[in-house]
Amino acid sequence: MKKSTRNALIICISLLILNIVLFVIFLYTEILTAYIFTIILFPLIICATIFVPIIVDKNTTIPKEQNQ
C-alpha cells in the first residue's frame, strides 16, 4: 500500500469514528438539526472512505505509467 493511500485511509477512518461519536452525542441530545446533519454527513463519509483511496491511488500511478 502506498503512503498517500494509507494516509487517505487513516483520514477517512478517523472521520468515520468522529461521525459515530457525533451521532451518539446527537442521540442523547435529541436535536432535530443534528439528526439531519448526521444523515447528510454519514453517506458522504462512507463515499469518501470508498472513493478517496481509489482517486489517490490513480493519481499516484499515472506518473509511473507516463514514465514507462
JSON list of N, CA and C in Angstrom, two decimals, residues 25-35:
[
{"chain": "A", "resi": 25, "resn": "ILE", "atom": "N", "xyz": [-23.62, 11.40, 20.48]},
{"chain": "A", "resi": 25, "resn": "ILE", "atom": "CA", "xyz": [-23.92, 12.64, 21.22]},
{"chain": "A", "resi": 25, "resn": "ILE", "atom": "C", "xyz": [-25.29, 13.17, 20.80]},
{"chain": "A", "resi": 26, "resn": "PHE", "atom": "N", "xyz": [-25.55, 13.15, 19.49]},
{"chain": "A", "resi": 26, "resn": "PHE", "atom": "CA", "xyz": [-26.83, 13.64, 18.97]},
{"chain": "A", "resi": 26, "resn": "PHE", "atom": "C", "xyz": [-28.00, 12.78, 19.45]},
{"chain": "A", "resi": 27, "resn": "LEU", "atom": "N", "xyz": [-27.79, 11.49, 19.62]},
{"chain": "A", "resi": 27, "resn": "LEU", "atom": "CA", "xyz": [-28.84, 10.60, 20.13]},
{"chain": "A", "resi": 27, "resn": "LEU", "atom": "C", "xyz": [-29.26, 11.00, 21.55]},
{"chain": "A", "resi": 28, "resn": "TYR", "atom": "N", "xyz": [-28.28, 11.41, 22.34]},
{"chain": "A", "resi": 28, "resn": "TYR", "atom": "CA", "xyz": [-28.57, 11.81, 23.72]},
{"chain": "A", "resi": 28, "resn": "TYR", "atom": "C", "xyz": [-29.15, 13.22, 23.81]},
{"chain": "A", "resi": 29, "resn": "THR", "atom": "N", "xyz": [-28.73, 14.12, 22.92]},
{"chain": "A", "resi": 29, "resn": "THR", "atom": "CA", "xyz": [-29.22, 15.50, 22.96]},
{"chain": "A", "resi": 29, "resn": "THR", "atom": "C", "xyz": [-30.57, 15.64, 22.25]},
{"chain": "A", "resi": 30, "resn": "GLU", "atom": "N", "xyz": [-30.83, 14.73, 21.26]},
{"chain": "A", "resi": 30, "resn": "GLU", "atom": "CA", "xyz": [-32.08, 14.70, 20.51]},
{"chain": "A", "resi": 30, "resn": "GLU", "atom": "C", "xyz": [-32.41, 16.04, 19.85]},
{"chain": "A", "resi": 31, "resn": "ILE", "atom": "N", "xyz": [-31.44, 16.57, 19.13]},
{"chain": "A", "resi": 31, "resn": "ILE", "atom": "CA", "xyz": [-31.66, 17.80, 18.37]},
{"chain": "A", "resi": 31, "resn": "ILE", "atom": "C", "xyz": [-31.98, 17.39, 16.93]},
{"chain": "A", "resi": 32, "resn": "LEU", "atom": "N", "xyz": [-33.06, 17.91, 16.39]},
{"chain": "A", "resi": 32, "resn": "LEU", "atom": "CA", "xyz": [-33.52, 17.54, 15.05]},
{"chain": "A", "resi": 32, "resn": "LEU", "atom": "C", "xyz": [-32.49, 17.90, 13.98]},
{"chain": "A", "resi": 33, "resn": "THR", "atom": "N", "xyz": [-31.90, 19.08, 14.09]},
{"chain": "A", "resi": 33, "resn": "THR", "atom": "CA", "xyz": [-30.89, 19.51, 13.11]},
{"chain": "A", "resi": 33, "resn": "THR", "atom": "C", "xyz": [-29.67, 18.58, 13.15]},
{"chain": "A", "resi": 34, "resn": "ALA", "atom": "N", "xyz": [-29.37, 18.06, 14.32]},
{"chain": "A", "resi": 34, "resn": "ALA", "atom": "CA", "xyz": [-28.25, 17.13, 14.47]},
{"chain": "A", "resi": 34, "resn": "ALA", "atom": "C", "xyz": [-28.51, 15.83, 13.71]},
{"chain": "A", "resi": 35, "resn": "TYR", "atom": "N", "xyz": [-29.74, 15.35, 13.76]},
{"chain": "A", "resi": 35, "resn": "TYR", "atom": "CA", "xyz": [-30.11, 14.15, 13.00]},
{"chain": "A", "resi": 35, "resn": "TYR", "atom": "C", "xyz": [-29.95, 14.39, 11.51]}
]
